[in-house]
PDB file of C-alpha atoms in Angstrom:
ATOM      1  CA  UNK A   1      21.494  -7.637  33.178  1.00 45.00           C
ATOM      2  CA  UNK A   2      18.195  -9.125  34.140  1.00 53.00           C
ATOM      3  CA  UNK A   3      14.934  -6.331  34.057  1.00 50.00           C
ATOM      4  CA  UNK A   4      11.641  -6.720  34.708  1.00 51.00           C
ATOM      5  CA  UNK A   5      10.937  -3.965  31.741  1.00 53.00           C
ATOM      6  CA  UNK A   6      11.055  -6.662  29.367  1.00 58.00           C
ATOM      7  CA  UNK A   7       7.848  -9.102  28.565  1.00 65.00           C
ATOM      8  CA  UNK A   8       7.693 -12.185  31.088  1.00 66.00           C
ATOM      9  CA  UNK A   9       5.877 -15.609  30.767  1.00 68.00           C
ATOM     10  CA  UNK A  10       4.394 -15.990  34.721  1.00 81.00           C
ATOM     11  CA  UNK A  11       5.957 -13.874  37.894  1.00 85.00           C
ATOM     12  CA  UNK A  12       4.962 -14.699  41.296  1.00 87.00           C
ATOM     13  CA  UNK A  13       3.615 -13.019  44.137  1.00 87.00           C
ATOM     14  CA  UNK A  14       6.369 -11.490  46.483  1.00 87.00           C
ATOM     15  CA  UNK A  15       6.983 -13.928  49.548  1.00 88.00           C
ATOM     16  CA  UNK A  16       7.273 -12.136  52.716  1.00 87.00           C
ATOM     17  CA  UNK A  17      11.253 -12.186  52.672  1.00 88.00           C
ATOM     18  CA  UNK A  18      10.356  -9.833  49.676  1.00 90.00           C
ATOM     19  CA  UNK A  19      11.985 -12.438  47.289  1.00 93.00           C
ATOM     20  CA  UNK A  20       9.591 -13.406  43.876  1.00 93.00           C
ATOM     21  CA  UNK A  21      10.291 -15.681  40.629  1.00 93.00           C
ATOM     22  CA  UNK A  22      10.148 -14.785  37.604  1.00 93.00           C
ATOM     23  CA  UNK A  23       9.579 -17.005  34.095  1.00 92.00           C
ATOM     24  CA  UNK A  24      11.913 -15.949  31.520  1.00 90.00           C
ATOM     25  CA  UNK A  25       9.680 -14.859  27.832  1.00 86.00           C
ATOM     26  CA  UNK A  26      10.284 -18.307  26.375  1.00 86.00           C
ATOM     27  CA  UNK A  27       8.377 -20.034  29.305  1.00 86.00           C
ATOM     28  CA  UNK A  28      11.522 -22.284  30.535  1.00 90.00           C
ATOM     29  CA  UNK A  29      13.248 -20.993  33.165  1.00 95.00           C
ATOM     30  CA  UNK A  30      12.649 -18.899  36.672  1.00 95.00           C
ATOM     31  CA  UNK A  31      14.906 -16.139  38.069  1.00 95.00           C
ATOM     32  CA  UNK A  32      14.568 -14.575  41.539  1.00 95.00           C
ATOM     33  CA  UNK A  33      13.921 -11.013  41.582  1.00 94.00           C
ATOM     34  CA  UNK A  34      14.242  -9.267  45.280  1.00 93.00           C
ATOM     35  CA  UNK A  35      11.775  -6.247  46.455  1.00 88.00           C
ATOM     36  CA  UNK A  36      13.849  -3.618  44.915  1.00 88.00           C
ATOM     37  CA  UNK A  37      12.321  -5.628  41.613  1.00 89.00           C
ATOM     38  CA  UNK A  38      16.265  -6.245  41.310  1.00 92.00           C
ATOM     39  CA  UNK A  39      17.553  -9.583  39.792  1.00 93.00           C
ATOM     40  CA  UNK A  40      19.376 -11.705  42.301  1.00 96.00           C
ATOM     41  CA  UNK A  41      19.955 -15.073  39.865  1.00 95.00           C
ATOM     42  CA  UNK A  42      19.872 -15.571  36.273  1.00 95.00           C
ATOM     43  CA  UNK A  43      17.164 -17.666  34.655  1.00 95.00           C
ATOM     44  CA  UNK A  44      18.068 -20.875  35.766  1.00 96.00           C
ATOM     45  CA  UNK A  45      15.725 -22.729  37.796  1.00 97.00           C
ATOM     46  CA  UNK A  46      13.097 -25.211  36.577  1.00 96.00           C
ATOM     47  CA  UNK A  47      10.651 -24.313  39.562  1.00 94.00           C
ATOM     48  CA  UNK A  48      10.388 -23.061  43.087  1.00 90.00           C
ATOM     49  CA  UNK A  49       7.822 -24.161  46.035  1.00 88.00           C
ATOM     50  CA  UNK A  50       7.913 -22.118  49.332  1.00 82.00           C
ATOM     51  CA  UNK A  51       7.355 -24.200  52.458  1.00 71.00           C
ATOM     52  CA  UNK A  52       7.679 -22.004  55.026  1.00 64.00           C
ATOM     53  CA  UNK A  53      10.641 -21.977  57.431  1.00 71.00           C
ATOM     54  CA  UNK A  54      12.140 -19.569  55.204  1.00 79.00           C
ATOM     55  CA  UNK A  55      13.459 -21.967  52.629  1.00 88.00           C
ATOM     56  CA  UNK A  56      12.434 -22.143  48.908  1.00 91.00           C
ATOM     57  CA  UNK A  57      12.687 -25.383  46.866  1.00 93.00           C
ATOM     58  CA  UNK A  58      14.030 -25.235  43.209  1.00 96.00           C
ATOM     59  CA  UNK A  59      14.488 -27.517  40.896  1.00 97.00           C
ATOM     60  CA  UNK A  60      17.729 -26.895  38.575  1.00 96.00           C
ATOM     61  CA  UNK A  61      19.454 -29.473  35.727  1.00 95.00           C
ATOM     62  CA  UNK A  62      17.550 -32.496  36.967  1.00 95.00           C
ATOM     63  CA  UNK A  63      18.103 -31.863  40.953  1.00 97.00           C
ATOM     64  CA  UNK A  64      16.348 -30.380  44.252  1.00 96.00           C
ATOM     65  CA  UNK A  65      17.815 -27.837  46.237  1.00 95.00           C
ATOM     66  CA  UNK A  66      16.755 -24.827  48.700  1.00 94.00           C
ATOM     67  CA  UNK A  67      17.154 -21.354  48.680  1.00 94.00           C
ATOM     68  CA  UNK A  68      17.801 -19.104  52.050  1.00 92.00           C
ATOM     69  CA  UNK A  69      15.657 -15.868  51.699  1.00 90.00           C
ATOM     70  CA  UNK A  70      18.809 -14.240  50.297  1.00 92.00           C
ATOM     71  CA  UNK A  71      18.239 -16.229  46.980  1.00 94.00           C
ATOM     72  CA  UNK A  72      20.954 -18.330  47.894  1.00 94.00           C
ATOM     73  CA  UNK A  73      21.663 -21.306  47.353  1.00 95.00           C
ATOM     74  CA  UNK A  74      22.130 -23.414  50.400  1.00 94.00           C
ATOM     75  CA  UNK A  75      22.211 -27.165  52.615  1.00 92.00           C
ATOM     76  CA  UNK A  76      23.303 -29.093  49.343  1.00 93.00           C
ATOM     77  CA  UNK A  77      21.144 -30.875  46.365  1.00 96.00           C
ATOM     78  CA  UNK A  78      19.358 -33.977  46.269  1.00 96.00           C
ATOM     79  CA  UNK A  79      17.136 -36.177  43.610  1.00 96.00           C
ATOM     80  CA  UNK A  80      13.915 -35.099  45.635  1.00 94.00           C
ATOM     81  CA  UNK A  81      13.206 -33.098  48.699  1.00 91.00           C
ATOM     82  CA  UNK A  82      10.445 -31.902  50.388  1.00 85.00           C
ATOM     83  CA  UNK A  83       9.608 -29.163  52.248  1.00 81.00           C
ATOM     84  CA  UNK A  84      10.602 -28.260  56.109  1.00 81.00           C
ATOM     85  CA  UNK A  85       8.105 -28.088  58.368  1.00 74.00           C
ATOM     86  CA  UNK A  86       8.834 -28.157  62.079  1.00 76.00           C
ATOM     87  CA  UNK A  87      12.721 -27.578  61.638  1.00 82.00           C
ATOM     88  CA  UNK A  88      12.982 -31.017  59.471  1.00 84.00           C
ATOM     89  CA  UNK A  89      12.731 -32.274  56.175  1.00 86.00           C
ATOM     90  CA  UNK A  90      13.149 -35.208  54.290  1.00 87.00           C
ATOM     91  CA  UNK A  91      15.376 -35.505  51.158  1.00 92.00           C
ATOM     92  CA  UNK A  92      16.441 -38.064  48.836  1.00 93.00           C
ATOM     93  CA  UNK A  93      19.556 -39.478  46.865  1.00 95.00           C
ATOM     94  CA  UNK A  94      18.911 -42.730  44.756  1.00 95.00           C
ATOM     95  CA  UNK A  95      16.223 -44.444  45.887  1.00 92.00           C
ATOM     96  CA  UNK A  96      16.981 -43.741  49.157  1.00 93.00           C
ATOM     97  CA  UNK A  97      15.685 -41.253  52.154  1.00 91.00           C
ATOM     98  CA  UNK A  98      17.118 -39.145  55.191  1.00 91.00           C
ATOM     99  CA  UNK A  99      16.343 -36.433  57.290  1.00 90.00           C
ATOM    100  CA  UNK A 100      18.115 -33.059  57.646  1.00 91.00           C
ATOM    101  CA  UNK A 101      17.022 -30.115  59.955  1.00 89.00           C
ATOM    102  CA  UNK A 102      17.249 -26.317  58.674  1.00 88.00           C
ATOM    103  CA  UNK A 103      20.867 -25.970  59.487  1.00 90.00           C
ATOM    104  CA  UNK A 104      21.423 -28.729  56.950  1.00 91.00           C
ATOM    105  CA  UNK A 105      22.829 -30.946  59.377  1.00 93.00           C
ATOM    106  CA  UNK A 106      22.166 -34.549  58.660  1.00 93.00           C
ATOM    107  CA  UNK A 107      19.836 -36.261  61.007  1.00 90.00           C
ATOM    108  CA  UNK A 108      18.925 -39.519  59.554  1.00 90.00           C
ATOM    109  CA  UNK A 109      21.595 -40.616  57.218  1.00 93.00           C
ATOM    110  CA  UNK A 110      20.277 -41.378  53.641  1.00 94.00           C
ATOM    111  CA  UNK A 111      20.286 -44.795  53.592  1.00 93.00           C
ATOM    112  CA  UNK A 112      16.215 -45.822  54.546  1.00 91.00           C
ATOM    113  CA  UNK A 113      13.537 -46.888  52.329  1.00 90.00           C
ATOM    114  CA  UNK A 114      11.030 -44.396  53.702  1.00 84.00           C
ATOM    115  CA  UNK A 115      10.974 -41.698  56.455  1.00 77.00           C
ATOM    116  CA  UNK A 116       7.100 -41.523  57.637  1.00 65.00           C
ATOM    117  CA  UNK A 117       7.185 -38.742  59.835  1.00 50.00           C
ATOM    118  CA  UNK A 118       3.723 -37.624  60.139  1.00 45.00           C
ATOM    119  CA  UNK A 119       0.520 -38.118  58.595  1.00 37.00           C
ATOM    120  CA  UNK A 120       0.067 -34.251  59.225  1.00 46.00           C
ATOM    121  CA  UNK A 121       3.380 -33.299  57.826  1.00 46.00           C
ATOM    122  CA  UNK A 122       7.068 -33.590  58.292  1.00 47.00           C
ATOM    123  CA  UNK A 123       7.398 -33.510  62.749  1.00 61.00           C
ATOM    124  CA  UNK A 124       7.996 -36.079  65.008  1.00 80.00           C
ATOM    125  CA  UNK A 125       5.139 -37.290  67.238  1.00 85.00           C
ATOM    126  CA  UNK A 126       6.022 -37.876  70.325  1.00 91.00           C
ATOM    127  CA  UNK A 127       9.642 -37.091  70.066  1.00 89.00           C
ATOM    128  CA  UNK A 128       9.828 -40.017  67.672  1.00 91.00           C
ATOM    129  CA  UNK A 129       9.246 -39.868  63.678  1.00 88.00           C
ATOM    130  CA  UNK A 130       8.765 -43.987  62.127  1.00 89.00           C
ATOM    131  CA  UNK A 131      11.251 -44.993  59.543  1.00 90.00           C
ATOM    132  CA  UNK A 132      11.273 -47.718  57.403  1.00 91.00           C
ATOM    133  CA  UNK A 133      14.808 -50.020  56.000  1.00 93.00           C
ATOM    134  CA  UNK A 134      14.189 -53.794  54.348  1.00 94.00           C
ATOM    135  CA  UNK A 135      10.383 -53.750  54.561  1.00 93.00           C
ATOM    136  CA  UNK A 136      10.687 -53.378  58.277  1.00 95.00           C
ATOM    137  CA  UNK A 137       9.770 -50.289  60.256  1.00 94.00           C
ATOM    138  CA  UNK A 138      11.488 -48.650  63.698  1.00 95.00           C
ATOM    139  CA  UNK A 139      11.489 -45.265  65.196  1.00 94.00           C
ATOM    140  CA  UNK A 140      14.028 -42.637  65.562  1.00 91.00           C
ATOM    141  CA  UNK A 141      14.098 -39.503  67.780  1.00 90.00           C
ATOM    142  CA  UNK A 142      15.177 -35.744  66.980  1.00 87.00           C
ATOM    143  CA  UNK A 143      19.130 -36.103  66.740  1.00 88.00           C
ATOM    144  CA  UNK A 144      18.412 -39.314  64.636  1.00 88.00           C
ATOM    145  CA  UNK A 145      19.084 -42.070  66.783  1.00 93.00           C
ATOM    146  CA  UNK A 146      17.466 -45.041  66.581  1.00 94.00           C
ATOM    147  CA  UNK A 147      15.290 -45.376  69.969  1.00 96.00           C
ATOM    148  CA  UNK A 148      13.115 -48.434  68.536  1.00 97.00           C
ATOM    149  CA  UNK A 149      14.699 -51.543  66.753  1.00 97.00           C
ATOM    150  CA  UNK A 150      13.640 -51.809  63.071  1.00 96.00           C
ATOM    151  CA  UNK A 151      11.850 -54.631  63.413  1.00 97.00           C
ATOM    152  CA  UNK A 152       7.920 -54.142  62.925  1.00 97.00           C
ATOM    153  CA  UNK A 153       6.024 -55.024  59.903  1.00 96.00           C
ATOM    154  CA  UNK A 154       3.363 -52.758  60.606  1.00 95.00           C
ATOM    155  CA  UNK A 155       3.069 -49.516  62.910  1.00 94.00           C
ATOM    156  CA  UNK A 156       1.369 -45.989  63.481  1.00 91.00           C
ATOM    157  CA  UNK A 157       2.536 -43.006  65.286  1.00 88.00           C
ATOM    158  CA  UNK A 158       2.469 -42.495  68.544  1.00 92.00           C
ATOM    159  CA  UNK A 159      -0.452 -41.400  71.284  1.00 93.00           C
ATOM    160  CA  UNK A 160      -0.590 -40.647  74.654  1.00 96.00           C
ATOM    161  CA  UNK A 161       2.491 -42.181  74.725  1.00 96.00           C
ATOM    162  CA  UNK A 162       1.410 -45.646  73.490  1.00 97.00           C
ATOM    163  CA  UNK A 163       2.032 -47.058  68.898  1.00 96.00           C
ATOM    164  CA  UNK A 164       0.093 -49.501  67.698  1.00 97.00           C
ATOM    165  CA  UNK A 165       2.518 -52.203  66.144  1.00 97.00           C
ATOM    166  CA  UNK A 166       2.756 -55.516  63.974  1.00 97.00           C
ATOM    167  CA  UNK A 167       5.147 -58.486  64.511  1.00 96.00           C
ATOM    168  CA  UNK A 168       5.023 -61.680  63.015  1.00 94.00           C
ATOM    169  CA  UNK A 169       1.069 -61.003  62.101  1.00 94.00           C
ATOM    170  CA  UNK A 170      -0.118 -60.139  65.446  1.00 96.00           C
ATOM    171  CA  UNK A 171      -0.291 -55.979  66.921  1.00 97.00           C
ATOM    172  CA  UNK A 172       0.307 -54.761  69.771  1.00 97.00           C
ATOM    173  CA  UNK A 173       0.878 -51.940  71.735  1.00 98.00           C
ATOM    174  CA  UNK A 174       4.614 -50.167  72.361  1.00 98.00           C
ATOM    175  CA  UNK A 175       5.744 -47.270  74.545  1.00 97.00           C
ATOM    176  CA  UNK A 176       7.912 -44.978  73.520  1.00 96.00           C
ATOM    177  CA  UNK A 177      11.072 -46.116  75.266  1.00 96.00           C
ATOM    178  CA  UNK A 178      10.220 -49.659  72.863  1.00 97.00           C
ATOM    179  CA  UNK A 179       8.786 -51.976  75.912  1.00 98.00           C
ATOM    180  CA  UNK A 180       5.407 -53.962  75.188  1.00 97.00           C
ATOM    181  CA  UNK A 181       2.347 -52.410  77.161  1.00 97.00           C
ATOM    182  CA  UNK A 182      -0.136 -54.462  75.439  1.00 97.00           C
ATOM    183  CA  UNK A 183       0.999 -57.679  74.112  1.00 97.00           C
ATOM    184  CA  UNK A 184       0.630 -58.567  70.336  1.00 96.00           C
ATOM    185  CA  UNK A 185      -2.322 -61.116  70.542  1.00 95.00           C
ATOM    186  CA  UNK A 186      -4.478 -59.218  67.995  1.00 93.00           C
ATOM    187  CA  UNK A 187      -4.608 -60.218  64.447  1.00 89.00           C
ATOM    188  CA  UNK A 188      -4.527 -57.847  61.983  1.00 68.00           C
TER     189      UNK A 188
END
């Protein structure tokens, strides 16, 4: 059985679900302790982050998971996620990215070179998040369709309902329902 009595390398501060880690004495390996200062895993994570949307990442054996605030673990493990924030989160199996929502529910199969949903973190703007497959770069929206062709070599998000995009060396201007509003006569 796990104690706290015993000499420990680093403990964090207690989250507000009342879950902290703990580093075993050697230094290698984390445990989650609950507010009762009672053990809840063995040492056998390699680290944890806390994003917020009460999920904790760990890493375990090479792999990226999340915890629930139960110390459980929970929506499956991948090479490399990140944290949620705004309900979604980005995730990644070799080489390549998707998008799953706190549920664990996949909403943008991993199968895309990049996922570029916000240059302020991990939301959609607009209703649409910018993705990127073959050097080439489209939009989806929040159940993960595809709303914009992949087809742009260049684009921002979206603004007052208006993304500045590049095709074939010239940018324009796109709504969000994909149509041209300004056409693509400036160089870039």
């Amino acid at each position: 059985m796990l104690s706290l009595c015993r000499k420990y390398e680093n403990i964090s501060p207690m989250e507000p679900s009342g879950l902290f880690f703990v580093q075993d004495p050697m230094g290698e390996k984390f445990a989650v302790f609950g507010k009762r200062y009672q053990p809840l895993t063995d040492y056998i994570y390699d680290a944890f982050t806390s994003y917020g949307d009460g999920y904790y990442t760990f890493r375990r054996d090479g792999k990226m998971g999340f915890l629930n605030s139960k110390a459980q673990e929970c929506l499956g493990l991948y090479d490399h996620v990140d944290g949620f924030v705004g309900g979604f989160c980005c995730v990644t199996n070799c080489g390549k990215i998707g998008i799953i929502d706190t549920k664990g529910d996949t909403i943008l199969p991993i199968a895309y070179d990049n996922a570029l949903l916000s240059t302020e973190g991990y939301h959609f703007h607009e209703g649409l998040a910018l993705i990127e497959k073959d050097e080439k770069l489209g939009f989806i929206n929040q159940q993960g369709t595809i709303v914009i062709p992949i087809q742009y070599d260049g684009a921002f998000y979206f603004s007052d309902g208006l993304c500045p995009v590049q095709k074939d060396g010239a940018w324009g201007y796109i709504a969000t329902d994909g149509s041209t509003k300004i056409p693509f006569i400036f160089d870039g």
